[in-house]
Amino acid sequence: MIVIENMYKIYKIGDIEVKALNNVSLTIEDREFVAIVGPSGSGKSTLMNMIGCLDVPTSGKYYIDGQEVSKMSDRALADMRNRKIGFIFQQFNLLPKLTAEENVQLPMIYRGVPAGERHRLALEALDRVGLSDRTHHKPKELSGGQQQRVAIARALVGKPSILLADEPTGALDSKSGAEVMNMMQQLHKEGHTIILITHDNHIAEQAPRIVRIQDGEISYDSKGGGN
Amino acid sequence: MIVIENMYKIYKIGDIEVKALNNVSLTIEDREFVAIVGPSGSGKSTLMNMIGCLDVPTSGKYYIDGQEVSKMSDRALADMRNRKIGFIFQQFNLLPKLTAEENVQLPMIYRGVPAGERHRLALEALDRVGLSDRTHHKPKELSGGQQQRVAIARALVGKPSILLADEPTGALDSKSGAEVMNMMQQLHKEGHTIILITHDNHIAEQAPRIVRIQDGEISYDSKGGGN
Ligand SMILES: Nc1ncnc2c1ncn2[C@@H]1O[C@H](COP(=O)(O)OP(=O)(O)OP(=O)(O)O)[C@@H](O)[C@H]1O
Ligand SMILES: Nc1ncnc2c1ncn2[C@@H]1O[C@H](COP(=O)(O)OP(=O)(O)OP(=O)(O)O)[C@@H](O)[C@H]1O
Ligand SMILES: [Mg+2]
Ligand SMILES: [Mg+2]
């Protein structure tokens, strides 16, 4: 369970303050499938970085499963991130020197999965995203959409209890995009929490719950009948 | 005028050969607005790199305005690239240490535009893409869609005679995406050649001519009534 209370994220560039998150409060129960929608620059990725404990808010409280994140040790944080959370980053964040397969294996190494099983699961995941003939390619030897699909395989392979997906279909044609959405629906059926960031209403509508963000504020939440 | 004859681009990974372009022939007249559509991995970005003289084909001929590109000196190539062609890259390719404004100014420096005018035109272009309040931000201080809009401003500011745009709306919400398409329609009205790469049929349909690519081959060309 994710609980965010009165969260602010304020950036300073010179004298200018940018309120990327402006008093955001949000609760996401286990096993929910939520889409967070909003225009470019509205605060979606910033919110995801907070939820995924990749960055710290300027102020406000954040609890995962009852634990207050700001009070957790770095070690406990890293441990939780690696074990509980799967990330699909907006810019993929693949390691350039590793092949597709090696990139997909990465989270499993953190989780102590033995080599043989990592190899098997990685190939399976890459096959699911249609890349079994690209496993030895490095990121720069892959098309944009192929890189995105490697990032997706990497996030899904560990079946993380919380999946944070930031624009996971942005670089994909509609067919590949639909396949990815199916994978997420499947993961959700299996009881995982899915938080899907998108600027695309079409994609958002496939989630049971929609939260709209505008200029760093929640402007609508389909749960509890809107805001 | 762009003429491509029997072009191949073949990559080798270990023993495996990937035919990214497989006997592609294509002619694009001055002032045309062409959309090149195809699924992920079909060869769109590779084709754009050839057209933009950013990479060399494995075989085949390529003429720009009657000159055979393979016979041009590096200097002449670079000169033509900088002066004639504007690029919107799929992964933006902004310089990380430069601010948004400095990134937008870059092509104008190559073209010898004086500093004062560069500054004026850069601010104008950033305003057109809705980023006048982000001119001092570096790429990592911008959202994904904002980075894309900086890349767009950079390409459009010089009013290049040939605009090569690779998925220019991928990271944008529908409103920003529509604005970008308007800008391209405007540039086209003013007599520029627009080559728009996209996996999104919706975007492609806004171009007068559609060329479809599949597994490195042209499968359809709306000019000349299909293939
Ligand atoms: N490190 C930073 N420094 C300064 N401002 C920042 C920084 N990171 C983000 N911002 C600003 O915060 C706002 C929110 O950014 P964010 O990346 O969360 O938007 P987004 O909703 O993900 O947008 P997009 O759909 O374009 O990816 C933007 O206006 C951006 O310019
Ligand atoms: N440097 C490279 N080495 C090996 N293979 C490559 C290289 N660059 C591209 N490829 C392969 O060539 C094919 C075409 O790539 P390209 O980037 O042109 O596709 P695309 O149509 O732009 O795809 P997308 O819509 O996903 O961006 C892909 O299958 C890709 O794996
Ligand atoms: Mg974002
Ligand atoms: Mg591409």
Short mmCIF file of C-alpha atoms and ligand atoms in Angstrom, two decimals:
data_model
loop_
_atom_site.label_atom_id
_atom_site.label_comp_id
_atom_site.label_asym_id
_atom_site.label_seq_id
_atom_site.Cartn_x
_atom_site.Cartn_y
_atom_site.Cartn_z
CA MET A 1 0.00 0.00 0.00
CA ILE A 2 1.29 3.43 -1.06
CA VAL A 3 0.33 6.57 0.85
CA ILE A 4 1.45 10.06 -0.20
CA GLU A 5 0.50 13.05 2.02
CA ASN A 6 0.91 16.71 1.06
CA MET A 7 3.94 16.10 -1.10
CA TYR A 8 5.89 18.96 -2.65
CA LYS A 9 8.82 18.79 -5.07
CA ILE A 10 10.29 22.18 -5.79
CA TYR A 11 13.22 22.76 -8.13
CA LYS A 12 15.22 25.99 -8.18
CA ILE A 13 16.86 27.17 -11.39
CA GLY A 14 18.65 30.39 -10.52
CA ASP A 15 15.98 32.48 -8.82
CA ILE A 16 13.08 30.64 -10.42
CA GLU A 17 11.17 27.99 -8.47
CA VAL A 18 9.48 25.16 -10.36
CA LYS A 19 6.77 23.38 -8.32
CA ALA A 20 6.97 19.99 -10.07
CA LEU A 21 4.65 18.55 -7.36
CA ASN A 22 2.36 20.95 -5.56
CA ASN A 23 0.66 19.45 -2.48
CA VAL A 24 -0.05 15.99 -3.87
CA SER A 25 -1.92 13.45 -1.74
CA LEU A 26 -2.62 9.98 -3.11
CA THR A 27 -3.32 6.47 -1.83
CA ILE A 28 -2.82 3.33 -3.92
CA GLU A 29 -3.91 -0.01 -2.47
CA ASP A 30 -2.13 -3.28 -3.19
CA ARG A 31 -3.19 -4.91 -6.45
CA GLU A 32 -4.61 -1.71 -7.92
CA PHE A 33 -4.03 -0.78 -11.56
CA VAL A 34 -3.83 3.01 -11.76
CA ALA A 35 -3.07 5.22 -14.76
CA ILE A 36 -1.58 8.62 -14.02
CA VAL A 37 -2.33 10.93 -16.93
CA GLY A 38 -1.40 14.50 -17.69
CA PRO A 39 0.13 16.78 -20.30
CA SER A 40 3.83 17.15 -20.93
CA GLY A 41 5.55 18.76 -17.95
CA SER A 42 2.68 18.14 -15.55
CA GLY A 43 4.71 16.18 -12.96
CA LYS A 44 4.12 12.52 -13.89
CA SER A 45 7.74 11.35 -13.96
CA THR A 46 8.54 13.37 -10.85
CA LEU A 47 5.68 11.65 -9.04
CA MET A 48 6.92 8.27 -10.25
CA ASN A 49 10.44 9.01 -8.98
CA MET A 50 8.95 9.74 -5.56
CA ILE A 51 6.82 6.58 -5.54
CA GLY A 52 9.80 4.52 -6.68
CA CYS A 53 12.05 6.07 -4.01
CA LEU A 54 14.44 7.30 -6.69
CA ASP A 55 14.29 10.86 -5.39
CA VAL A 56 13.21 12.66 -2.24
CA PRO A 57 10.37 15.18 -1.97
CA THR A 58 10.99 18.74 -0.79
CA SER A 59 8.32 18.13 1.86
CA GLY A 60 5.42 15.81 2.64
CA LYS A 61 5.08 12.24 3.86
CA TYR A 62 5.41 8.98 1.93
CA TYR A 63 4.60 5.54 3.33
CA ILE A 64 5.07 2.16 1.62
CA ASP A 65 3.36 -0.70 3.44
CA GLY A 66 3.10 1.45 6.56
CA GLN A 67 6.80 2.32 6.66
CA GLU A 68 7.71 5.98 6.33
CA VAL A 69 10.20 6.10 3.48
CA SER A 70 12.12 9.15 4.72
CA LYS A 71 12.94 7.20 7.91
CA MET A 72 14.29 4.13 6.07
CA SER A 73 18.02 3.48 5.86
CA ASP A 74 19.62 3.70 2.42
CA ARG A 75 20.24 -0.02 2.59
CA ALA A 76 16.61 -0.81 3.41
CA LEU A 77 15.47 1.56 0.66
CA ALA A 78 17.74 0.02 -1.99
CA ASP A 79 16.69 -3.42 -0.86
CA MET A 80 13.00 -2.59 -1.18
CA ARG A 81 13.50 -0.90 -4.52
CA ASN A 82 15.36 -3.88 -5.95
CA ARG A 83 13.02 -6.50 -4.58
CA LYS A 84 9.58 -4.93 -4.64
CA ILE A 85 9.57 -2.46 -7.52
CA GLY A 86 10.00 -2.88 -11.26
CA PHE A 87 10.73 0.24 -13.32
CA ILE A 88 10.05 1.06 -16.95
CA PHE A 89 11.75 4.42 -17.40
CA GLN A 90 10.61 7.02 -19.90
CA GLN A 91 14.11 7.05 -21.42
CA PHE A 92 14.66 3.30 -20.95
CA ASN A 93 17.92 3.64 -18.95
CA LEU A 94 19.48 0.54 -20.46
CA LEU A 95 23.16 -0.04 -19.69
CA PRO A 96 24.91 0.73 -22.99
CA LYS A 97 27.73 -1.79 -22.60
CA LEU A 98 25.40 -4.72 -21.86
CA THR A 99 23.48 -6.76 -24.40
CA ALA A 100 19.69 -6.96 -24.34
CA GLU A 101 19.83 -10.22 -22.41
CA GLU A 102 22.34 -8.90 -19.88
CA ASN A 103 20.20 -5.81 -19.32
CA VAL A 104 17.14 -8.00 -18.66
CA GLN A 105 19.09 -10.17 -16.21
CA LEU A 106 20.17 -7.20 -14.10
CA PRO A 107 17.28 -6.99 -11.58
CA MET A 108 17.45 -10.74 -11.03
CA ILE A 109 21.09 -10.49 -10.01
CA TYR A 110 20.04 -8.08 -7.22
CA ARG A 111 17.42 -10.59 -6.19
CA GLY A 112 19.94 -13.41 -6.00
CA VAL A 113 18.40 -15.50 -8.76
CA PRO A 114 20.89 -18.21 -9.88
CA ALA A 115 22.58 -17.77 -13.27
CA GLY A 116 20.90 -20.62 -15.12
CA GLU A 117 17.44 -19.49 -14.12
CA ARG A 118 18.27 -15.83 -14.90
CA HIS A 119 19.28 -16.86 -18.43
CA ARG A 120 16.10 -18.89 -18.95
CA LEU A 121 13.78 -16.16 -17.61
CA ALA A 122 15.56 -13.41 -19.56
CA LEU A 123 15.19 -15.26 -22.86
CA GLU A 124 11.54 -15.93 -22.02
CA ALA A 125 10.88 -12.26 -21.28
CA LEU A 126 12.64 -11.10 -24.46
CA ASP A 127 10.65 -13.61 -26.46
CA ARG A 128 7.43 -12.25 -24.95
CA VAL A 129 8.29 -8.80 -26.27
CA GLY A 130 9.25 -10.17 -29.68
CA LEU A 131 13.02 -9.79 -29.39
CA SER A 132 14.36 -13.35 -29.26
CA ASP A 133 16.47 -12.56 -32.33
CA ARG A 134 18.05 -9.48 -30.73
CA THR A 135 19.28 -10.87 -27.40
CA HIS A 136 22.94 -10.18 -28.21
CA HIS A 137 22.39 -6.64 -29.47
CA LYS A 138 23.59 -3.72 -27.37
CA PRO A 139 21.22 -0.78 -26.98
CA LYS A 140 22.76 1.27 -29.80
CA GLU A 141 22.28 -1.72 -32.07
CA LEU A 142 18.56 -1.68 -31.41
CA SER A 143 15.79 0.52 -32.74
CA GLY A 144 14.06 2.96 -30.36
CA GLY A 145 11.07 0.73 -29.89
CA GLN A 146 13.27 -2.34 -29.43
CA GLN A 147 15.16 -0.57 -26.65
CA GLN A 148 11.84 0.22 -25.01
CA ARG A 149 10.79 -3.41 -25.27
CA VAL A 150 14.06 -4.53 -23.60
CA ALA A 151 13.31 -2.08 -20.77
CA ILE A 152 9.84 -3.61 -20.47
CA ALA A 153 11.18 -7.17 -20.43
CA ARG A 154 13.65 -6.14 -17.74
CA ALA A 155 10.90 -4.71 -15.54
CA LEU A 156 8.47 -7.59 -15.99
CA VAL A 157 10.90 -10.51 -15.71
CA GLY A 158 11.05 -10.30 -11.93
CA LYS A 159 7.28 -10.07 -11.62
CA PRO A 160 7.71 -7.13 -9.22
CA SER A 161 4.95 -6.60 -6.67
CA ILE A 162 4.81 -2.94 -7.75
CA LEU A 163 5.35 -2.06 -11.44
CA LEU A 164 6.08 1.61 -12.21
CA ALA A 165 5.78 2.15 -15.96
CA ASP A 166 6.57 5.60 -17.39
CA GLU A 167 5.17 5.95 -20.93
CA PRO A 168 5.85 2.26 -21.68
CA THR A 169 4.37 2.36 -25.19
CA GLY A 170 5.63 5.77 -26.37
CA ALA A 171 8.07 4.39 -28.93
CA LEU A 172 5.94 1.42 -30.01
CA ASP A 173 3.63 0.87 -32.95
CA SER A 174 0.05 0.04 -31.99
CA LYS A 175 0.54 -3.72 -32.32
CA SER A 176 3.58 -3.86 -30.01
CA GLY A 177 1.87 -1.36 -27.72
CA ALA A 178 -1.20 -3.56 -27.42
CA GLU A 179 0.97 -6.57 -26.58
CA VAL A 180 2.64 -4.61 -23.80
CA MET A 181 -0.72 -3.54 -22.37
CA ASN A 182 -1.81 -7.21 -22.42
CA MET A 183 1.29 -8.16 -20.44
CA MET A 184 0.43 -5.56 -17.84
CA GLN A 185 -3.20 -6.67 -17.62
CA GLN A 186 -1.86 -10.18 -17.11
CA LEU A 187 0.51 -9.08 -14.36
CA HIS A 188 -2.39 -7.24 -12.73
CA LYS A 189 -4.59 -10.35 -12.84
CA GLU A 190 -1.79 -12.16 -11.04
CA GLY A 191 -2.15 -9.70 -8.18
CA HIS A 192 0.54 -7.13 -8.83
CA THR A 193 0.18 -3.37 -8.33
CA ILE A 194 0.51 -1.47 -11.60
CA ILE A 195 1.13 2.29 -11.79
CA LEU A 196 1.14 3.38 -15.40
CA ILE A 197 2.24 6.90 -16.35
CA THR A 198 1.05 8.15 -19.70
CA HIS A 199 0.12 11.29 -21.61
CA ASP A 200 -2.08 9.11 -23.84
CA ASN A 201 -5.73 8.97 -22.75
CA HIS A 202 -6.25 5.97 -25.03
CA ILE A 203 -3.72 3.95 -23.02
CA ALA A 204 -4.98 5.35 -19.70
CA GLU A 205 -8.54 4.19 -20.35
CA GLN A 206 -7.35 0.60 -20.19
CA ALA A 207 -6.69 0.98 -16.47
CA PRO A 208 -9.50 0.56 -13.93
CA ARG A 209 -8.53 3.80 -12.16
CA ILE A 210 -7.41 7.11 -13.69
CA VAL A 211 -5.69 9.91 -11.81
CA ARG A 212 -5.18 13.18 -13.71
CA ILE A 213 -2.31 15.50 -12.90
CA GLN A 214 -1.97 19.09 -14.08
CA ASP A 215 0.82 21.53 -13.17
CA GLY A 216 1.96 19.33 -10.30
CA GLU A 217 -1.50 18.89 -8.79
CA ILE A 218 -4.03 16.05 -8.84
CA SER A 219 -6.97 17.46 -10.80
CA TYR A 220 -9.12 14.31 -10.96
CA ASP A 221 -9.27 10.81 -9.47
CA SER A 222 -11.80 8.32 -10.80
CA LYS A 223 -11.71 6.57 -7.41
CA GLY A 224 -13.98 8.29 -4.94
CA GLY A 225 -15.92 9.75 -7.84
CA GLY A 226 -13.45 12.38 -9.05
CA ASN A 227 -11.68 15.05 -7.01
CA MET B 1 15.50 16.37 -54.68
CA ILE B 2 16.36 13.09 -52.96
CA VAL B 3 16.97 9.93 -55.00
CA ILE B 4 17.71 6.55 -53.39
CA GLU B 5 18.47 3.57 -55.64
CA ASN B 6 18.69 -0.05 -54.50
CA MET B 7 19.94 0.81 -51.06
CA TYR B 8 21.02 -1.88 -48.58
CA LYS B 9 22.09 -1.47 -44.96
CA ILE B 10 23.28 -4.69 -43.43
CA TYR B 11 24.50 -5.04 -39.87
CA LYS B 12 26.46 -7.99 -38.61
CA ILE B 13 26.18 -9.14 -35.01
CA GLY B 14 28.52 -12.10 -34.64
CA ASP B 15 27.46 -14.41 -37.47
CA ILE B 16 23.98 -12.98 -37.77
CA GLU B 17 23.18 -10.47 -40.53
CA VAL B 18 20.43 -7.91 -39.99
CA LYS B 19 19.11 -6.37 -43.24
CA ALA B 20 17.94 -3.05 -41.80
CA LEU B 21 17.36 -1.77 -45.35
CA ASN B 22 16.72 -4.35 -48.04
CA ASN B 23 16.85 -2.94 -51.61
CA VAL B 24 15.11 0.37 -50.95
CA SER B 25 14.46 2.76 -53.83
CA LEU B 26 12.72 6.08 -53.21
CA THR B 27 12.47 9.54 -54.78
CA ILE B 28 11.38 12.63 -52.86
CA GLU B 29 10.90 15.87 -54.76
CA ASP B 30 11.62 19.31 -53.31
CA ARG B 31 8.76 20.69 -51.21
CA GLU B 32 7.13 17.31 -50.66
CA PHE B 33 5.70 16.31 -47.28
CA VAL B 34 6.17 12.56 -46.89
CA ALA B 35 5.38 10.36 -43.91
CA ILE B 36 7.41 7.16 -43.59
CA VAL B 37 5.44 4.68 -41.51
CA GLY B 38 6.19 1.22 -40.23
CA PRO B 39 6.28 -0.97 -37.15
CA SER B 40 9.04 -0.95 -34.56
CA GLY B 41 12.28 -2.26 -36.04
CA SER B 42 11.16 -1.88 -39.65
CA GLY B 43 14.03 0.40 -40.75
CA LYS B 44 12.62 3.92 -40.41
CA SER B 45 15.45 5.48 -38.39
CA THR B 46 18.05 3.68 -40.48
CA LEU B 47 16.49 5.13 -43.63
CA MET B 48 16.48 8.58 -42.05
CA ASN B 49 20.16 8.28 -41.12
CA MET B 50 20.92 7.53 -44.79
CA ILE B 51 18.81 10.41 -46.08
CA GLY B 52 20.42 12.76 -43.56
CA CYS B 53 23.93 11.56 -44.50
CA LEU B 54 24.55 10.52 -40.91
CA ASP B 55 25.54 7.01 -41.94
CA VAL B 56 26.59 5.22 -45.12
CA PRO B 57 24.67 2.40 -46.82
CA THR B 58 26.23 -1.03 -47.33
CA SER B 59 25.42 -0.63 -51.02
CA GLY B 60 23.19 1.38 -53.36
CA LYS B 61 23.20 4.94 -54.68
CA TYR B 62 22.04 8.13 -53.00
CA TYR B 63 21.75 11.52 -54.73
CA ILE B 64 20.82 14.86 -53.15
CA ASP B 65 20.10 17.59 -55.74
CA GLY B 66 21.85 15.54 -58.38
CA GLN B 67 25.06 15.08 -56.39
CA GLU B 68 26.03 11.54 -55.49
CA VAL B 69 26.53 11.61 -51.73
CA SER B 70 29.14 8.82 -51.60
CA LYS B 71 31.36 10.95 -53.86
CA MET B 72 31.13 14.09 -51.71
CA SER B 73 34.03 15.13 -49.50
CA ASP B 74 33.48 14.99 -45.73
CA ARG B 75 33.64 18.76 -45.65
CA ALA B 76 31.01 19.14 -48.38
CA LEU B 77 28.83 16.57 -46.63
CA ALA B 78 29.07 18.27 -43.23
CA ASP B 79 28.46 21.61 -44.86
CA MET B 80 25.33 20.37 -46.61
CA ARG B 81 24.07 18.63 -43.48
CA ASN B 82 24.49 21.74 -41.38
CA ARG B 83 23.00 24.15 -43.89
CA LYS B 84 20.31 22.19 -45.69
CA ILE B 85 19.00 19.63 -43.22
CA GLY B 86 17.24 19.97 -39.89
CA PHE B 87 17.05 16.88 -37.65
CA ILE B 88 14.58 15.87 -34.98
CA PHE B 89 16.11 12.70 -33.55
CA GLN B 90 14.09 9.89 -32.02
CA GLN B 91 16.14 10.19 -28.82
CA PHE B 92 16.45 14.01 -29.04
CA ASN B 93 20.28 14.08 -28.89
CA LEU B 94 20.39 17.30 -26.88
CA LEU B 95 23.80 18.29 -25.53
CA PRO B 96 23.50 17.60 -21.79
CA LYS B 97 25.78 20.44 -20.64
CA LEU B 98 23.93 23.11 -22.64
CA THR B 99 20.73 24.86 -21.63
CA ALA B 100 17.59 24.62 -23.77
CA GLU B 101 18.41 27.96 -25.42
CA GLU B 102 22.03 27.00 -26.11
CA ASN B 103 20.91 23.72 -27.66
CA VAL B 104 18.50 25.57 -29.94
CA GLN B 105 21.22 28.03 -30.98
CA LEU B 106 23.60 25.28 -32.06
CA PRO B 107 22.62 24.83 -35.75
CA MET B 108 22.64 28.60 -36.23
CA ILE B 109 26.25 28.79 -35.06
CA TYR B 110 27.19 26.39 -37.89
CA ARG B 111 25.30 28.64 -40.27
CA GLY B 112 27.18 31.72 -39.14
CA VAL B 113 24.15 33.52 -37.75
CA PRO B 114 25.30 36.44 -35.53
CA ALA B 115 24.86 36.07 -31.75
CA GLY B 116 22.15 38.66 -31.25
CA GLU B 117 19.97 37.19 -33.94
CA ARG B 118 20.63 33.62 -32.71
CA HIS B 119 19.41 34.62 -29.26
CA ARG B 120 16.27 36.27 -30.64
CA LEU B 121 15.40 33.35 -32.95
CA ALA B 122 16.10 30.74 -30.25
CA LEU B 123 13.77 32.43 -27.77
CA GLU B 124 11.14 32.74 -30.49
CA ALA B 125 11.40 29.03 -31.35
CA LEU B 126 11.24 27.96 -27.69
CA ASP B 127 8.21 30.18 -27.20
CA ARG B 128 6.52 28.52 -30.18
CA VAL B 129 6.89 25.12 -28.51
CA GLY B 130 5.66 26.50 -25.18
CA LEU B 131 8.98 26.55 -23.35
CA SER B 132 9.77 30.23 -22.84
CA ASP B 133 9.91 29.57 -19.08
CA ARG B 134 12.44 26.74 -19.45
CA THR B 135 15.14 28.36 -21.60
CA HIS B 136 17.81 28.06 -18.88
CA HIS B 137 17.05 24.44 -18.02
CA LYS B 138 19.52 21.74 -19.00
CA PRO B 139 18.09 18.56 -20.54
CA LYS B 140 18.03 16.62 -17.27
CA GLU B 141 16.06 19.47 -15.74
CA LEU B 142 13.35 19.02 -18.33
CA SER B 143 10.58 16.50 -18.68
CA GLY B 144 10.73 13.96 -21.53
CA GLY B 145 8.25 15.87 -23.65
CA GLN B 146 9.99 19.17 -22.92
CA GLN B 147 13.28 17.70 -24.15
CA GLN B 148 11.52 16.62 -27.30
CA ARG B 149 10.12 20.11 -27.78
CA VAL B 150 13.61 21.62 -27.40
CA ALA B 151 14.82 19.20 -30.11
CA ILE B 152 11.94 20.35 -32.31
CA ALA B 153 12.66 24.04 -31.73
CA ARG B 154 16.32 23.38 -32.57
CA ALA B 155 15.42 21.73 -35.88
CA LEU B 156 12.85 24.30 -36.94
CA VAL B 157 14.68 27.48 -35.93
CA GLY B 158 16.92 27.45 -38.99
CA LYS B 159 13.99 26.79 -41.32
CA PRO B 160 16.00 24.01 -42.98
CA SER B 161 15.18 23.27 -46.61
CA ILE B 162 14.87 19.58 -45.68
CA LEU B 163 13.39 18.63 -42.27
CA LEU B 164 13.97 15.05 -41.10
CA ALA B 165 11.71 14.34 -38.11
CA ASP B 166 11.96 10.94 -36.37
CA GLU B 167 8.88 10.32 -34.20
CA PRO B 168 8.62 14.06 -33.30
CA THR B 169 5.48 13.67 -31.20
CA GLY B 170 6.25 10.38 -29.41
CA ALA B 171 6.70 11.92 -25.98
CA LEU B 172 4.02 14.60 -26.34
CA ASP B 173 0.43 14.80 -25.19
CA SER B 174 -2.12 15.25 -27.97
CA LYS B 175 -2.27 19.05 -27.55
CA SER B 176 1.48 19.60 -27.82
CA GLY B 177 1.61 17.00 -30.59
CA ALA B 178 -1.02 18.86 -32.59
CA GLU B 179 0.90 22.12 -32.21
CA VAL B 180 4.04 20.44 -33.52
CA MET B 181 2.16 19.06 -36.53
CA ASN B 182 0.83 22.57 -37.22
CA MET B 183 4.37 23.93 -37.20
CA MET B 184 5.39 21.33 -39.75
CA GLN B 185 2.39 22.04 -41.97
CA GLN B 186 3.38 25.71 -41.78
CA LEU B 187 6.99 24.97 -42.72
CA HIS B 188 5.70 22.87 -45.60
CA LYS B 189 3.47 25.70 -46.84
CA GLU B 190 6.57 27.89 -46.86
CA GLY B 191 8.15 25.51 -49.36
CA HIS B 192 10.29 23.21 -47.23
CA THR B 193 10.67 19.47 -47.74
CA ILE B 194 9.34 17.49 -44.78
CA ILE B 195 10.18 13.83 -44.17
CA LEU B 196 8.30 12.62 -41.11
CA ILE B 197 9.09 9.22 -39.60
CA THR B 198 6.39 7.71 -37.43
CA HIS B 199 4.93 4.45 -36.21
CA ASP B 200 1.65 6.30 -35.64
CA ASN B 201 -0.80 6.07 -38.57
CA HIS B 202 -2.82 8.91 -37.05
CA ILE B 203 0.15 11.27 -37.43
CA ALA B 204 1.10 9.84 -40.83
CA GLU B 205 -2.33 10.57 -42.29
CA GLN B 206 -1.66 14.28 -41.87
CA ALA B 207 0.99 14.10 -44.60
CA PRO B 208 0.01 14.30 -48.30
CA ARG B 209 2.15 11.24 -49.13
CA ILE B 210 2.60 8.03 -47.13
CA VAL B 211 5.38 5.51 -47.67
CA ARG B 212 5.12 2.26 -45.68
CA ILE B 213 8.20 0.29 -44.69
CA GLN B 214 8.24 -3.27 -43.40
CA ASP B 215 11.32 -5.36 -42.55
CA GLY B 216 13.59 -2.95 -44.38
CA GLU B 217 11.51 -2.84 -47.57
CA ILE B 218 9.08 -0.30 -49.01
CA SER B 219 5.74 -2.09 -48.95
CA TYR B 220 3.53 0.78 -50.11
CA ASP B 221 3.84 4.30 -51.55
CA SER B 222 0.71 6.44 -51.89
CA LYS B 223 2.48 8.34 -54.70
CA GLY B 224 2.18 6.45 -57.97
CA GLY B 225 -0.84 4.64 -56.58
CA GLY B 226 0.80 2.21 -54.19
CA ASN B 227 3.86 0.07 -54.85
N1 LIG C 1 15.83 18.51 -12.21
C1 LIG C 1 14.91 19.44 -12.51
N2 LIG C 1 15.20 20.74 -12.33
C2 LIG C 1 14.31 21.69 -12.63
N3 LIG C 1 13.08 21.47 -13.10
C3 LIG C 1 12.74 20.19 -13.31
C4 LIG C 1 13.63 19.13 -13.03
N4 LIG C 1 13.00 17.97 -13.34
C5 LIG C 1 11.79 18.30 -13.80
N5 LIG C 1 11.62 19.63 -13.78
C6 LIG C 1 10.41 20.35 -14.17
O1 LIG C 1 9.35 19.80 -13.43
C7 LIG C 1 8.18 19.68 -14.25
C8 LIG C 1 7.65 18.27 -14.21
O2 LIG C 1 8.54 17.40 -14.85
P1 LIG C 1 8.13 15.87 -15.15
O3 LIG C 1 9.30 15.22 -15.76
O4 LIG C 1 7.61 15.26 -13.89
O5 LIG C 1 6.93 16.04 -16.17
P2 LIG C 1 6.14 14.90 -16.98
O6 LIG C 1 4.71 15.01 -16.61
O7 LIG C 1 6.78 13.56 -16.79
O8 LIG C 1 6.29 15.36 -18.47
P3 LIG C 1 6.45 14.52 -19.84
O9 LIG C 1 5.08 13.99 -20.18
O10 LIG C 1 6.91 15.57 -20.78
O11 LIG C 1 7.44 13.44 -19.62
C9 LIG C 1 8.58 20.11 -15.64
O12 LIG C 1 8.04 21.36 -15.90
C10 LIG C 1 10.08 20.16 -15.63
O13 LIG C 1 10.58 21.25 -16.37
N1 LIG C 2 23.89 -0.67 -35.15
C1 LIG C 2 23.07 -1.71 -35.39
N2 LIG C 2 23.57 -2.96 -35.34
C2 LIG C 2 22.76 -4.00 -35.56
N3 LIG C 2 21.45 -3.94 -35.85
C3 LIG C 2 20.92 -2.72 -35.92
C4 LIG C 2 21.69 -1.54 -35.68
N4 LIG C 2 20.86 -0.47 -35.79
C5 LIG C 2 19.65 -0.96 -36.08
N5 LIG C 2 19.68 -2.30 -36.14
C6 LIG C 2 18.56 -3.16 -36.46
O1 LIG C 2 18.02 -2.69 -37.68
C7 LIG C 2 16.59 -2.74 -37.65
C8 LIG C 2 16.01 -1.39 -38.03
O2 LIG C 2 16.29 -0.45 -37.03
P1 LIG C 2 15.63 0.99 -37.06
O3 LIG C 2 16.18 1.76 -35.91
O4 LIG C 2 15.81 1.60 -38.41
O5 LIG C 2 14.09 0.67 -36.84
P2 LIG C 2 12.86 1.69 -36.67
O6 LIG C 2 11.91 1.42 -37.74
O7 LIG C 2 13.36 3.08 -36.49
O8 LIG C 2 12.22 1.18 -35.31
P3 LIG C 2 11.51 2.00 -34.12
O9 LIG C 2 10.12 2.35 -34.58
O10 LIG C 2 11.48 0.99 -33.01
O11 LIG C 2 12.32 3.18 -33.77
C9 LIG C 2 16.19 -3.17 -36.26
O12 LIG C 2 15.73 -4.50 -36.29
C10 LIG C 2 17.45 -3.07 -35.44
O13 LIG C 2 17.57 -4.12 -34.50
MG MG C 3 7.73 12.22 -18.06
MG MG C 4 13.28 4.48 -34.96
#
